[in-house]
Backbone as JSON Lines, residues from 0, in Angstrom:
{"i":0,"aa":"M","n":[-3.98,13.64,16.58],"ca":[-3.86,12.55,17.53],"c":[-3.07,13.05,18.73]}
{"i":1,"aa":"D","n":[-3.62,12.83,19.9],"ca":[-3.01,13.29,21.14],"c":[-1.81,12.43,21.52]}
{"i":2,"aa":"N","n":[-0.87,13.06,22.22],"ca":[0.28,12.38,22.82],"c":[1.09,11.59,21.79]}
{"i":3,"aa":"L","n":[1.34,12.18,20.64],"ca":[2.14,11.52,19.61],"c":[3.05,12.54,18.94]}
{"i":4,"aa":"T","n":[4.3,12.16,18.78],"ca":[5.27,12.95,18.01],"c":[5.82,12.04,16.91]}
{"i":5,"aa":"I","n":[5.85,12.55,15.7],"ca":[6.46,11.81,14.59],"c":[7.93,12.19,14.53]}
{"i":6,"aa":"V","n":[8.8,11.18,14.51],"ca":[10.24,11.37,14.46],"c":[10.74,10.91,13.11]}
{"i":7,"aa":"I","n":[11.5,11.79,12.45],"ca":[12.05,11.47,11.13],"c":[13.55,11.69,11.15]}
{"i":8,"aa":"P","n":[14.34,10.61,11.15],"ca":[15.78,10.77,10.95],"c":[16.01,11.19,9.49]}
{"i":9,"aa":"Y","n":[16.85,12.17,9.3],"ca":[16.99,12.77,7.97],"c":[18.46,12.87,7.58]}
{"i":10,"aa":"F","n":[18.75,12.5,6.32],"ca":[20.08,12.7,5.77],"c":[19.96,12.84,4.26]}
{"i":11,"aa":"N","n":[20.29,14.03,3.75],"ca":[20.31,14.3,2.29],"c":[19.05,13.81,1.58]}
{"i":12,"aa":"G","n":[17.9,14.01,2.17],"ca":[16.65,13.53,1.58],"c":[15.75,14.62,1.08]}
{"i":13,"aa":"E","n":[16.32,15.68,0.55],"ca":[15.54,16.82,0.08],"c":[14.47,16.42,-0.93]}
{"i":14,"aa":"N","n":[14.76,15.4,-1.74],"ca":[13.79,14.95,-2.75],"c":[12.6,14.22,-2.15]}
{"i":15,"aa":"Y","n":[12.71,13.78,-0.89],"ca":[11.66,12.96,-0.29],"c":[10.91,13.64,0.85]}
{"i":16,"aa":"I","n":[11.59,14.42,1.64],"ca":[11.03,14.91,2.89],"c":[9.77,15.74,2.7]}
{"i":17,"aa":"H","n":[9.69,16.52,1.65],"ca":[8.51,17.36,1.43],"c":[7.28,16.51,1.11]}
{"i":18,"aa":"N","n":[7.48,15.4,0.39],"ca":[6.37,14.5,0.11],"c":[5.84,13.88,1.39]}
{"i":19,"aa":"L","n":[6.74,13.4,2.24],"ca":[6.32,12.81,3.5],"c":[5.59,13.83,4.36]}
{"i":20,"aa":"L","n":[6.15,15.0,4.5],"ca":[5.52,16.03,5.33],"c":[4.13,16.39,4.82]}
{"i":21,"aa":"S","n":[3.93,16.36,3.52],"ca":[2.61,16.68,2.97],"c":[1.59,15.58,3.3]}
{"i":22,"aa":"D","n":[2.07,14.37,3.62],"ca":[1.19,13.26,3.98],"c":[0.75,13.31,5.45]}
{"i":23,"aa":"L","n":[1.43,14.11,6.26],"ca":[1.2,14.1,7.7],"c":[0.23,15.2,8.12]}
{"i":24,"aa":"P","n":[-0.7,14.86,9.02],"ca":[-1.61,15.9,9.52],"c":[-0.84,17.01,10.24]}
{"i":25,"aa":"A","n":[-1.19,18.23,9.98],"ca":[-0.47,19.38,10.54],"c":[-0.58,19.46,12.05]}
{"i":26,"aa":"E","n":[-1.62,18.85,12.64],"ca":[-1.79,18.94,14.09],"c":[-0.89,17.98,14.87]}
{"i":27,"aa":"I","n":[-0.21,17.06,14.19],"ca":[0.7,16.14,14.88],"c":[2.1,16.75,14.86]}
{"i":28,"aa":"A","n":[2.72,16.81,16.03],"ca":[4.08,17.34,16.13],"c":[5.06,16.45,15.37]}
{"i":29,"aa":"V","n":[6.01,17.1,14.69],"ca":[7.04,16.39,13.93],"c":[8.41,16.88,14.4]}
{"i":30,"aa":"V","n":[9.3,15.92,14.66],"ca":[10.69,16.22,14.97],"c":[11.55,15.58,13.9]}
{"i":31,"aa":"I","n":[12.32,16.4,13.2],"ca":[13.26,15.93,12.19],"c":[14.66,16.1,12.75]}
{"i":32,"aa":"V","n":[15.45,15.03,12.68],"ca":[16.84,15.12,13.12],"c":[17.7,15.04,11.87]}
{"i":33,"aa":"D","n":[18.27,16.19,11.5],"ca":[19.16,16.27,10.35],"c":[20.52,15.73,10.77]}
{"i":34,"aa":"D","n":[20.84,14.54,10.29],"ca":[22.04,13.83,10.71],"c":[23.24,14.21,9.84]}
{"i":35,"aa":"H","n":[23.52,15.49,9.82],"ca":[24.68,16.06,9.13],"c":[24.6,15.88,7.61]}
{"i":36,"aa":"S","n":[23.46,16.28,7.06],"ca":[23.32,16.34,5.61],"c":[24.36,17.29,5.04]}
{"i":37,"aa":"D","n":[24.67,17.11,3.76],"ca":[25.63,18.0,3.12],"c":[25.18,19.46,3.22]}
{"i":38,"aa":"E","n":[23.9,19.69,3.02],"ca":[23.29,21.0,3.21],"c":[22.28,20.88,4.33]}
{"i":39,"aa":"P","n":[22.4,21.67,5.4],"ca":[21.43,21.57,6.49],"c":[20.0,21.77,5.99]}
{"i":40,"aa":"L","n":[19.09,20.95,6.51],"ca":[17.69,21.04,6.12],"c":[17.1,22.34,6.64]}
{"i":41,"aa":"S","n":[16.43,23.04,5.76],"ca":[15.76,24.27,6.13],"c":[14.37,24.24,5.52]}
{"i":42,"aa":"L","n":[13.37,24.27,6.37],"ca":[11.99,24.33,5.88],"c":[11.13,24.96,6.94]}
{"i":43,"aa":"R","n":[10.0,25.44,6.5],"ca":[9.03,26.04,7.42],"c":[7.77,25.21,7.35]}
{"i":44,"aa":"R","n":[7.41,24.65,8.48],"ca":[6.17,23.88,8.58],"c":[5.7,23.99,10.02]}
{"i":45,"aa":"A","n":[4.45,24.33,10.19],"ca":[3.9,24.45,11.54],"c":[4.07,23.14,12.29]}
{"i":46,"aa":"N","n":[4.32,23.24,13.58],"ca":[4.38,22.09,14.47],"c":[5.56,21.16,14.14]}
{"i":47,"aa":"T","n":[6.6,21.7,13.52],"ca":[7.76,20.9,13.14],"c":[9.03,21.53,13.7]}
{"i":48,"aa":"T","n":[9.86,20.69,14.32],"ca":[11.14,21.11,14.86],"c":[12.24,20.35,14.16]}
{"i":49,"aa":"I","n":[13.3,21.06,13.79],"ca":[14.46,20.42,13.16],"c":[15.65,20.54,14.11]}
{"i":50,"aa":"Y","n":[16.27,19.42,14.39],"ca":[17.5,19.4,15.18],"c":[18.65,18.96,14.3]}
{"i":51,"aa":"R","n":[19.83,19.46,14.59],"ca":[21.06,19.02,13.94],"c":[22.08,18.79,15.06]}
{"i":52,"aa":"P","n":[22.2,17.54,15.54],"ca":[23.09,17.26,16.66],"c":[24.54,17.63,16.37]}
{"i":53,"aa":"A","n":[25.32,17.75,17.41],"ca":[26.74,18.1,17.26],"c":[27.51,17.01,16.52]}
{"i":54,"aa":"Q","n":[27.1,15.76,16.68],"ca":[27.79,14.66,16.02],"c":[26.81,13.81,15.23]}
{"i":55,"aa":"K","n":[27.3,13.19,14.17],"ca":[26.5,12.28,13.37],"c":[26.12,11.07,14.22]}
{"i":56,"aa":"G","n":[24.85,10.68,14.16],"ca":[24.38,9.56,14.96],"c":[23.84,8.4,14.14]}
{"i":57,"aa":"Y","n":[23.76,8.6,12.81],"ca":[23.16,7.61,11.93],"c":[21.71,7.4,12.32]}
{"i":58,"aa":"F","n":[21.04,6.42,11.77],"ca":[19.6,6.29,11.96],"c":[19.23,6.16,13.44]}
{"i":59,"aa":"T","n":[19.83,5.18,14.11],"ca":[19.47,4.93,15.51],"c":[19.85,6.1,16.4]}
{"i":60,"aa":"G","n":[21.0,6.68,16.18],"ca":[21.41,7.83,16.98],"c":[20.48,9.0,16.79]}
{"i":61,"aa":"A","n":[20.02,9.22,15.57],"ca":[19.08,10.31,15.3],"c":[17.74,10.05,15.99]}
{"i":62,"aa":"V","n":[17.28,8.82,15.95],"ca":[16.03,8.47,16.63],"c":[16.17,8.7,18.14]}
{"i":63,"aa":"N","n":[17.26,8.2,18.71],"ca":[17.47,8.37,20.15],"c":[17.58,9.85,20.53]}
{"i":64,"aa":"Y","n":[18.22,10.64,19.68],"ca":[18.34,12.08,19.93],"c":[16.95,12.71,20.02]}
{"i":65,"aa":"A","n":[16.08,12.35,19.1],"ca":[14.72,12.92,19.09],"c":[13.92,12.42,20.29]}
{"i":66,"aa":"I","n":[14.01,11.13,20.58],"ca":[13.25,10.57,21.69],"c":[13.63,11.25,23.0]}
{"i":67,"aa":"A","n":[14.9,11.57,23.16],"ca":[15.36,12.23,24.38],"c":[14.79,13.64,24.52]}
{"i":68,"aa":"R","n":[14.28,14.2,23.44],"ca":[13.76,15.56,23.44],"c":[12.23,15.61,23.35]}
{"i":69,"aa":"T","n":[11.6,14.46,23.5],"ca":[10.15,14.39,23.48],"c":[9.66,13.74,24.76]}
{"i":70,"aa":"T","n":[8.38,13.9,25.05],"ca":[7.78,13.27,26.22],"c":[6.58,12.41,25.84]}
{"i":71,"aa":"S","n":[6.23,12.38,24.6],"ca":[5.05,11.66,24.13],"c":[5.42,10.3,23.57]}
{"i":72,"aa":"D","n":[4.4,9.56,23.13],"ca":[4.63,8.38,22.31],"c":[5.27,8.87,21.01]}
{"i":73,"aa":"V","n":[5.97,8.0,20.31],"ca":[6.6,8.41,19.05],"c":[6.28,7.44,17.93]}
{"i":74,"aa":"L","n":[6.26,7.98,16.74],"ca":[6.17,7.19,15.51],"c":[7.38,7.55,14.68]}
{"i":75,"aa":"V","n":[8.28,6.59,14.49],"ca":[9.48,6.81,13.69],"c":[9.16,6.45,12.25]}
{"i":76,"aa":"L","n":[9.49,7.36,11.34],"ca":[9.27,7.14,9.91],"c":[10.57,7.38,9.15]}
{"i":77,"aa":"N","n":[10.87,6.53,8.19],"ca":[11.96,6.82,7.26],"c":[11.62,8.08,6.47]}
{"i":78,"aa":"Q","n":[12.62,8.84,6.1],"ca":[12.4,10.1,5.39],"c":[11.77,9.92,4.02]}
{"i":79,"aa":"D","n":[11.87,8.73,3.45],"ca":[11.37,8.52,2.09],"c":[10.07,7.72,2.02]}
{"i":80,"aa":"V","n":[9.44,7.49,3.18],"ca":[8.18,6.75,3.18],"c":[7.04,7.67,2.74]}
{"i":81,"aa":"R","n":[6.01,7.1,2.2],"ca":[4.79,7.84,1.85],"c":[3.62,7.21,2.57]}
{"i":82,"aa":"L","n":[2.72,8.02,3.06],"ca":[1.53,7.55,3.77],"c":[0.3,8.07,3.06]}
{"i":83,"aa":"Q","n":[-0.66,7.19,2.81],"ca":[-1.88,7.6,2.15],"c":[-3.07,7.31,3.05]}
{"i":84,"aa":"G","n":[-4.04,8.17,3.0],"ca":[-5.24,7.97,3.79],"c":[-4.98,8.07,5.27]}
{"i":85,"aa":"T","n":[-5.88,7.46,6.06],"ca":[-5.77,7.53,7.51],"c":[-5.63,6.16,8.15]}
{"i":86,"aa":"A","n":[-5.49,5.11,7.39],"ca":[-5.41,3.76,7.96],"c":[-4.27,3.64,8.97]}
{"i":87,"aa":"W","n":[-3.15,4.3,8.7],"ca":[-2.01,4.24,9.62],"c":[-2.33,4.91,10.95]}
{"i":88,"aa":"L","n":[-3.05,6.02,10.9],"ca":[-3.47,6.7,12.13],"c":[-4.53,5.9,12.87]}
{"i":89,"aa":"D","n":[-5.45,5.31,12.12],"ca":[-6.5,4.5,12.71],"c":[-5.9,3.29,13.43]}
{"i":90,"aa":"L","n":[-4.88,2.68,12.82],"ca":[-4.21,1.53,13.43],"c":[-3.58,1.91,14.76]}
{"i":91,"aa":"I","n":[-2.87,3.02,14.78],"ca":[-2.24,3.48,16.03],"c":[-3.31,3.78,17.08]}
{"i":92,"aa":"A","n":[-4.33,4.51,16.69],"ca":[-5.39,4.87,17.64],"c":[-6.07,3.63,18.22]}
{"i":93,"aa":"E","n":[-6.29,2.63,17.39],"ca":[-6.99,1.42,17.83],"c":[-6.12,0.51,18.68]}
{"i":94,"aa":"K","n":[-4.82,0.43,18.38],"ca":[-3.97,-0.59,19.01],"c":[-2.97,-0.05,20.04]}
{"i":95,"aa":"R","n":[-2.85,1.24,20.2],"ca":[-1.78,1.79,21.05],"c":[-1.93,1.45,22.52]}
{"i":96,"aa":"T","n":[-3.14,1.2,23.0],"ca":[-3.27,0.79,24.4],"c":[-2.96,-0.7,24.57]}
{"i":97,"aa":"E","n":[-3.11,-1.46,23.52],"ca":[-2.88,-2.9,23.58],"c":[-1.42,-3.27,23.34]}
{"i":98,"aa":"Y","n":[-0.74,-2.54,22.45],"ca":[0.63,-2.86,22.06],"c":[1.56,-1.67,22.31]}
{"i":99,"aa":"A","n":[2.74,-1.95,22.84],"ca":[3.74,-0.91,23.08],"c":[4.53,-0.6,21.82]}
{"i":100,"aa":"L","n":[4.64,-1.57,20.92],"ca":[5.34,-1.41,19.63],"c":[4.41,-1.82,18.52]}
{"i":101,"aa":"I","n":[4.33,-0.98,17.5],"ca":[3.52,-1.29,16.32],"c":[4.37,-0.92,15.12]}
{"i":102,"aa":"G","n":[4.45,-1.81,14.13],"ca":[5.18,-1.45,12.93],"c":[5.46,-2.61,12.02]}
{"i":103,"aa":"E","n":[6.36,-2.36,11.1],"ca":[6.76,-3.38,10.14],"c":[7.7,-4.36,10.82]}
{"i":104,"aa":"R","n":[7.32,-5.61,10.8],"ca":[8.08,-6.64,11.5],"c":[9.16,-7.19,10.58]}
{"i":105,"aa":"I","n":[10.35,-7.31,11.13],"ca":[11.46,-7.93,10.43],"c":[11.49,-9.4,10.82]}
{"i":106,"aa":"R","n":[11.58,-10.26,9.84],"ca":[11.67,-11.69,10.11],"c":[13.1,-12.15,9.9]}
{"i":107,"aa":"G","n":[13.38,-13.28,10.47],"ca":[14.71,-13.83,10.3],"c":[15.43,-13.93,11.62]}
{"i":108,"aa":"P","n":[16.52,-14.64,11.62],"ca":[17.23,-14.88,12.88],"c":[17.98,-13.64,13.39]}
{"i":109,"aa":"H","n":[17.84,-13.41,14.67],"ca":[18.6,-12.38,15.36],"c":[18.68,-12.83,16.8]}
{"i":110,"aa":"P","n":[19.87,-12.94,17.36],"ca":[19.99,-13.51,18.71],"c":[19.21,-12.77,19.79]}
{"i":111,"aa":"A","n":[19.05,-11.48,19.66],"ca":[18.32,-10.71,20.67],"c":[16.82,-10.72,20.44]}
{"i":112,"aa":"F","n":[16.4,-11.03,19.21],"ca":[14.98,-10.99,18.86],"c":[14.61,-12.26,18.1]}
{"i":113,"aa":"P","n":[14.5,-13.41,18.78],"ca":[14.26,-14.67,18.08],"c":[12.92,-14.75,17.35]}
{"i":114,"aa":"H","n":[11.96,-13.89,17.73],"ca":[10.65,-13.92,17.08],"c":[10.46,-12.75,16.12]}
{"i":115,"aa":"G","n":[11.54,-12.07,15.75],"ca":[11.48,-10.91,14.87],"c":[11.39,-9.62,15.69]}
{"i":116,"aa":"Y","n":[11.46,-8.5,15.0],"ca":[11.39,-7.2,15.67],"c":[10.84,-6.17,14.71]}
{"i":117,"aa":"V","n":[10.44,-5.04,15.27],"ca":[9.89,-3.93,14.49],"c":[11.03,-2.98,14.18]}
{"i":118,"aa":"H","n":[11.08,-2.46,12.95],"ca":[12.15,-1.51,12.61],"c":[11.58,-0.17,12.17]}
{"i":119,"aa":"G","n":[12.46,0.77,11.87],"ca":[12.11,2.17,11.76],"c":[11.47,2.67,10.48]}
{"i":120,"aa":"V","n":[11.09,1.83,9.54],"ca":[10.35,2.34,8.39],"c":[9.03,2.95,8.86]}
{"i":121,"aa":"F","n":[8.37,2.25,9.77],"ca":[7.13,2.7,10.42],"c":[7.14,2.01,11.77]}
{"i":122,"aa":"Q","n":[7.55,2.73,12.81],"ca":[7.7,2.13,14.13],"c":[7.09,3.02,15.2]}
{"i":123,"aa":"F","n":[5.96,2.58,15.73],"ca":[5.32,3.28,16.83],"c":[5.88,2.72,18.14]}
{"i":124,"aa":"M","n":[6.2,3.63,19.07],"ca":[6.67,3.23,20.4],"c":[5.92,4.03,21.44]}
{"i":125,"aa":"R","n":[5.29,3.3,22.35],"ca":[4.58,3.97,23.44],"c":[5.6,4.46,24.47]}
{"i":126,"aa":"R","n":[5.33,5.62,25.06],"ca":[6.29,6.24,25.98],"c":[6.59,5.37,27.19]}
{"i":127,"aa":"D","n":[5.61,4.67,27.73],"ca":[5.9,3.82,28.89],"c":[6.89,2.72,28.55]}
{"i":128,"aa":"A","n":[6.84,2.21,27.33],"ca":[7.81,1.2,26.9],"c":[9.19,1.83,26.7]}
{"i":129,"aa":"I","n":[9.23,3.02,26.15],"ca":[10.5,3.73,26.0],"c":[11.14,3.95,27.37]}
{"i":130,"aa":"N","n":[10.36,4.42,28.31],"ca":[10.88,4.7,29.64],"c":[11.34,3.44,30.37]}
{"i":131,"aa":"A","n":[10.65,2.33,30.1],"ca":[11.03,1.07,30.75],"c":[12.32,0.56,30.17]}
């Protein structure tokens, strides 16, 4: 898929990250931000970059760190999610021109997001929306 980078905030997820990476097409760029795991993540996978920022940023900080180092649309995935088939890719391909954010919607009251919001388990963000 063109113009897409998968962003994975990572912390001590050695038991999960290899499963997720095996679910992802090798032609899509992946950026993993190791948020100060006890043991730094070390793996070899084509089209994958691992960053370890100077300071711990937690989930949001790790996502922002990766976004600042990319120029494409991004898909944020939790390190322990599993993806099967291509329905997730088909959804992004079909809806990315129509929607700037695609993902799992959180329901419930939040003063900044009265109609709910999308969170990082599976969160697609179009670059023009990020830049805005």
